[in-house]
Short mmCIF file of C-alpha atoms in Angstrom, two decimals:
data_model
loop_
_atom_site.label_atom_id
_atom_site.label_comp_id
_atom_site.label_asym_id
_atom_site.label_seq_id
_atom_site.Cartn_x
_atom_site.Cartn_y
_atom_site.Cartn_z
CA MET A 171 14.74 11.85 -12.79
CA ASN A 172 12.89 9.22 -14.32
CA GLN A 173 9.03 9.73 -14.87
CA SER A 174 8.24 6.28 -13.39
CA VAL A 175 9.97 6.81 -10.41
CA SER A 176 8.31 10.50 -10.04
CA LYS A 177 5.10 9.09 -10.76
CA ASP A 178 5.40 6.48 -8.30
CA GLN A 179 6.39 9.02 -5.67
CA SER A 180 3.53 11.18 -6.66
CA VAL A 181 0.57 8.52 -6.37
CA THR A 182 2.59 7.84 -2.69
CA LYS A 183 2.86 11.48 -1.63
CA THR A 184 -1.10 12.03 -2.61
CA TYR A 185 -1.93 9.16 -0.83
CA LEU A 186 -0.16 9.81 2.10
CA ARG A 187 -1.13 13.73 2.34
CA GLU A 188 -5.03 12.44 1.78
CA PHE A 189 -4.62 9.77 4.60
CA LEU A 190 -2.52 11.85 7.20
CA THR A 191 -4.94 15.06 6.66
CA ALA A 192 -7.76 12.53 7.29
CA MET A 193 -6.09 11.26 10.23
CA ILE A 194 -5.24 14.48 11.59
CA GLY A 195 -8.92 15.35 11.37
CA TYR A 196 -9.66 12.10 13.22
CA ALA A 197 -7.57 12.57 16.15
CA VAL A 198 -9.13 16.45 16.27
CA ALA A 199 -12.65 14.91 15.92
CA LEU A 200 -12.22 12.36 18.78
CA LEU A 201 -10.69 14.65 21.24
CA VAL A 202 -13.50 16.77 20.86
CA SER A 203 -16.11 14.04 20.82
CA VAL A 204 -14.58 12.70 23.87
CA PHE A 205 -14.28 16.08 25.81
CA LEU A 206 -17.87 17.05 24.81
CA LEU A 207 -19.50 13.82 25.85
CA GLN A 208 -18.09 13.72 29.48
CA HIS A 209 -19.55 17.58 29.81
CA ILE A 210 -23.20 17.03 28.35
CA PRO A 211 -26.35 15.72 29.76
CA SER A 212 -26.26 11.76 29.38
CA SER A 213 -29.87 12.48 28.56
CA ALA A 214 -28.87 14.93 25.38
CA TRP A 215 -30.29 13.24 22.42
CA TRP A 216 -26.83 14.15 20.41
CA ARG A 217 -24.92 11.98 22.49
CA ILE A 218 -24.89 9.14 19.56
CA PRO A 219 -24.20 11.49 16.48
CA LEU A 220 -21.43 13.26 18.72
CA ALA A 221 -19.93 9.71 19.74
CA LEU A 222 -19.90 8.56 15.99
CA ALA A 223 -18.65 12.09 14.87
CA PRO A 224 -14.79 10.80 14.37
CA ILE A 225 -16.46 8.36 12.02
CA ILE A 226 -16.43 10.96 9.07
CA PRO A 227 -12.94 11.52 9.01
CA ILE A 228 -12.33 7.91 8.73
CA PHE A 229 -14.33 7.47 5.78
CA PHE A 230 -12.02 10.35 3.86
CA ALA A 231 -9.19 8.02 5.00
CA LEU A 232 -10.99 5.11 3.54
CA ARG A 233 -11.55 7.03 0.57
CA ALA A 234 -7.46 7.76 0.74
CA PHE A 235 -6.68 4.31 0.71
CA LEU A 236 -9.28 3.28 -1.83
CA ARG A 237 -8.02 5.72 -4.48
CA TYR A 238 -4.38 4.59 -3.67
CA PHE A 239 -5.46 1.25 -4.39
CA GLN A 240 -6.85 2.25 -7.44
CA ARG A 241 -3.77 4.15 -8.79
CA ILE A 242 -0.91 1.39 -7.91
CA ASP A 243 0.29 -1.18 -9.92
CA GLU A 244 -0.41 -4.77 -10.23
CA LEU A 245 2.51 -6.17 -7.98
CA GLN A 246 1.79 -3.51 -5.19
CA ARG A 247 -1.75 -4.65 -5.20
CA ARG A 248 -0.56 -8.33 -4.87
CA ILE A 249 1.35 -7.32 -1.88
CA GLN A 250 -1.63 -5.36 -0.61
CA LEU A 251 -3.99 -8.33 -1.03
CA GLU A 252 -1.42 -10.55 0.61
CA ALA A 253 -1.44 -7.85 3.65
CA PHE A 254 -5.11 -8.58 3.85
CA ALA A 255 -5.00 -11.92 3.65
CA LEU A 256 -2.61 -12.48 6.86
CA SER A 257 -4.71 -9.52 8.61
CA PHE A 258 -8.14 -11.13 8.07
CA GLY A 259 -6.79 -14.44 9.17
CA GLY A 260 -4.56 -13.10 12.05
CA THR A 261 -7.50 -11.01 13.34
CA CYS A 262 -9.92 -13.59 13.01
CA VAL A 263 -7.72 -16.40 15.36
CA VAL A 264 -6.88 -13.78 17.90
CA THR A 265 -10.18 -11.77 18.42
CA PHE A 266 -11.92 -15.42 18.36
CA SER A 267 -9.25 -16.91 20.38
CA TYR A 268 -9.49 -13.62 23.23
CA GLY A 269 -13.63 -14.37 22.90
CA LEU A 270 -12.86 -17.78 23.89
CA LEU A 271 -10.58 -16.11 26.69
CA GLU A 272 -13.15 -14.28 28.06
CA TYR A 273 -15.16 -16.80 28.93
CA ALA A 274 -12.43 -18.22 31.26
CA GLY A 275 -12.37 -14.65 33.02
CA PHE A 276 -10.22 -12.53 31.10
CA PRO A 277 -11.27 -8.59 31.09
CA ILE A 278 -13.88 -7.45 28.23
CA LEU A 279 -12.07 -5.41 26.08
CA ASN A 280 -13.77 -2.64 23.94
CA TRP A 281 -14.74 -3.29 20.26
CA THR A 282 -12.32 -0.43 18.83
CA TRP A 283 -9.22 -2.83 19.33
CA VAL A 284 -10.26 -4.84 16.66
CA PRO A 285 -9.42 -2.23 14.00
CA ALA A 286 -6.23 -1.54 15.65
CA LEU A 287 -5.07 -5.03 15.43
CA MET A 288 -6.44 -5.42 12.15
CA MET A 289 -3.89 -2.04 11.15
CA THR A 290 -1.15 -4.23 13.12
CA PHE A 291 -1.71 -7.43 11.33
CA TRP A 292 -2.07 -5.66 7.94
CA GLY A 293 1.40 -3.43 8.34
CA ILE A 294 3.38 -6.68 9.58
CA GLY A 295 1.56 -8.64 6.03
CA SER A 296 2.79 -5.69 3.90
CA GLY A 297 6.52 -5.98 5.45
CA ILE A 298 6.51 -9.29 4.66
CA ALA A 299 5.03 -9.49 1.24
CA SER A 300 7.00 -6.47 0.15
CA TRP A 301 10.31 -8.51 1.50
CA ARG A 302 8.84 -11.65 -0.48
CA TYR A 303 8.59 -9.65 -3.89
CA LEU A 304 10.96 -6.47 -3.62
CA ALA A 305 14.03 -7.37 -1.57
CA ARG A 306 17.22 -7.73 -3.21
CA GLN A 307 18.26 -11.21 -4.94
CA ARG A 308 19.74 -13.71 -2.24
CA MET B 46 3.24 -21.64 6.11
CA ALA B 47 3.57 -20.41 2.67
CA ILE B 48 2.74 -16.65 3.41
CA PHE B 49 6.23 -17.15 5.62
CA SER B 50 8.05 -18.89 3.28
CA ALA B 51 11.08 -17.67 1.01
CA PRO B 52 10.10 -15.70 -2.13
CA THR B 53 7.86 -17.05 -4.86
CA VAL B 54 8.86 -20.79 -6.25
CA ARG B 55 10.70 -19.38 -9.44
CA VAL B 56 8.31 -20.94 -11.90
CA MET B 57 8.95 -18.63 -14.98
CA LYS B 58 12.25 -17.53 -16.43
CA ASN B 59 12.41 -14.51 -18.31
CA ARG B 60 15.10 -12.50 -20.66
CA LEU B 61 13.82 -9.05 -19.52
CA LYS B 62 17.27 -8.06 -18.13
CA VAL B 63 18.83 -8.90 -21.21
CA LEU B 64 16.75 -7.39 -23.63
CA ARG B 65 16.56 -4.14 -21.14
CA ALA B 66 20.44 -4.06 -21.49
CA GLU B 67 20.41 -4.52 -25.41
CA HIS B 68 17.85 -1.43 -25.40
CA ASN B 69 20.45 0.37 -22.81
CA TRP B 70 17.40 0.99 -20.93
CA SER B 71 17.09 1.92 -16.75
CA GLN B 72 14.61 -0.29 -14.92
CA ALA B 73 13.10 2.79 -14.54
CA GLU B 74 12.65 3.89 -18.01
CA LEU B 75 11.53 0.26 -18.76
CA ALA B 76 9.06 0.85 -15.98
CA ASP B 77 7.76 4.02 -17.35
CA TYR B 78 7.22 2.43 -20.50
CA LEU B 79 5.18 -0.23 -19.33
CA GLY B 80 3.29 2.02 -16.88
CA VAL B 81 4.71 0.18 -13.44
CA SER B 82 6.85 1.16 -10.82
CA ARG B 83 10.86 0.31 -11.13
CA GLN B 84 9.75 -2.42 -8.16
CA THR B 85 7.93 -4.25 -10.34
CA VAL B 86 10.10 -4.39 -13.05
CA ASN B 87 12.98 -5.51 -10.51
CA ALA B 88 10.63 -8.14 -9.08
CA ILE B 89 10.00 -9.82 -12.59
CA GLU B 90 13.86 -9.64 -13.73
CA THR B 91 14.97 -11.34 -10.35
CA GLY B 92 11.92 -14.05 -10.97
CA ARG B 93 10.15 -12.82 -7.79
CA TYR B 94 7.06 -12.09 -9.40
CA ASP B 95 5.29 -13.43 -13.02
CA PRO B 96 3.62 -10.51 -14.54
CA SER B 97 -0.33 -10.52 -15.61
CA LEU B 98 -0.86 -11.77 -18.91
CA PRO B 99 -1.81 -8.31 -20.10
CA LEU B 100 1.55 -7.14 -18.67
CA ALA B 101 3.10 -9.78 -20.45
CA PHE B 102 1.81 -8.87 -23.80
CA LYS B 103 2.85 -5.22 -23.44
CA ILE B 104 6.54 -6.25 -22.93
CA ALA B 105 6.27 -8.27 -25.92
CA ARG B 106 4.85 -5.84 -27.75
CA LEU B 107 7.55 -3.31 -26.42
CA PHE B 108 10.59 -5.36 -27.18
CA GLN B 109 8.55 -6.47 -30.85
CA LEU B 110 9.00 -9.81 -29.70
CA PRO B 111 6.57 -13.06 -29.27
CA ILE B 112 5.92 -13.40 -25.35
CA GLU B 113 7.58 -17.00 -25.62
CA ALA B 114 10.76 -15.65 -26.60
CA ILE B 115 10.58 -13.46 -23.58
CA PHE B 116 9.21 -15.75 -21.03
CA GLN B 117 9.45 -19.62 -20.57
CA ASP B 118 8.58 -21.66 -17.38
CA ASP B 119 10.10 -24.87 -16.58
CA LEU B 120 7.54 -27.49 -18.11
CA ALA B 121 8.49 -25.86 -21.79
CA GLU B 122 12.13 -26.34 -20.79
CA GLU B 123 11.37 -30.06 -19.93
CA SER B 124 9.69 -30.39 -23.05
CA GLU B 125 12.65 -28.84 -25.07
CA VAL B 126 14.93 -31.47 -23.41
CA GLN B 127 12.35 -34.40 -24.22
CA LYS B 128 11.87 -33.18 -27.70
CA LYS B 129 15.91 -33.35 -28.27
CA ASP B 130 16.06 -36.64 -26.75
#
């Protein structure tokens, strides 16, 4: 097995391990946080830190991604950059359009939909950019 | 929209595939020598991606050739034709 392939695989494996661990932590923290928020008095001072607790593992997920971004090569970085561009633009257009629709009576949505939308566009953008650069010759 | 368009307009031509074959290296071996992924070597060879200047220098050093002996843009080709005319 070639070293380059194994290096690439190890970068991806490290990223997936760190990222998935963080996301499992997020899921657990979210469940615990939501459960406790339903069972504690609304006057409790620690409701706010409890509601924000799931953000801690999200920082670990962000750290995992930034470390991955530092380890990948220039083409992979360009692919990610193009994916971010699509994600940024797509999210701006959709959220702004929906914001205008809310004036027309559409239901008010929670802000937590925004990162979900960003992630979706990021995934689509990664797929498109990867196809453009990495697909076999036409 | 450019982002949804077909793969990058081919602006550079290169002899990377030929040089690699001359050295009897696989894409993965070349990628290893250059410190990039095999996919990046493949994208450069197929003209889908133009390497950065540092990577182009690295490739040139590896094959012990000047950069212009490996990479050539369309404008350079045109000027060659004009010189001949």
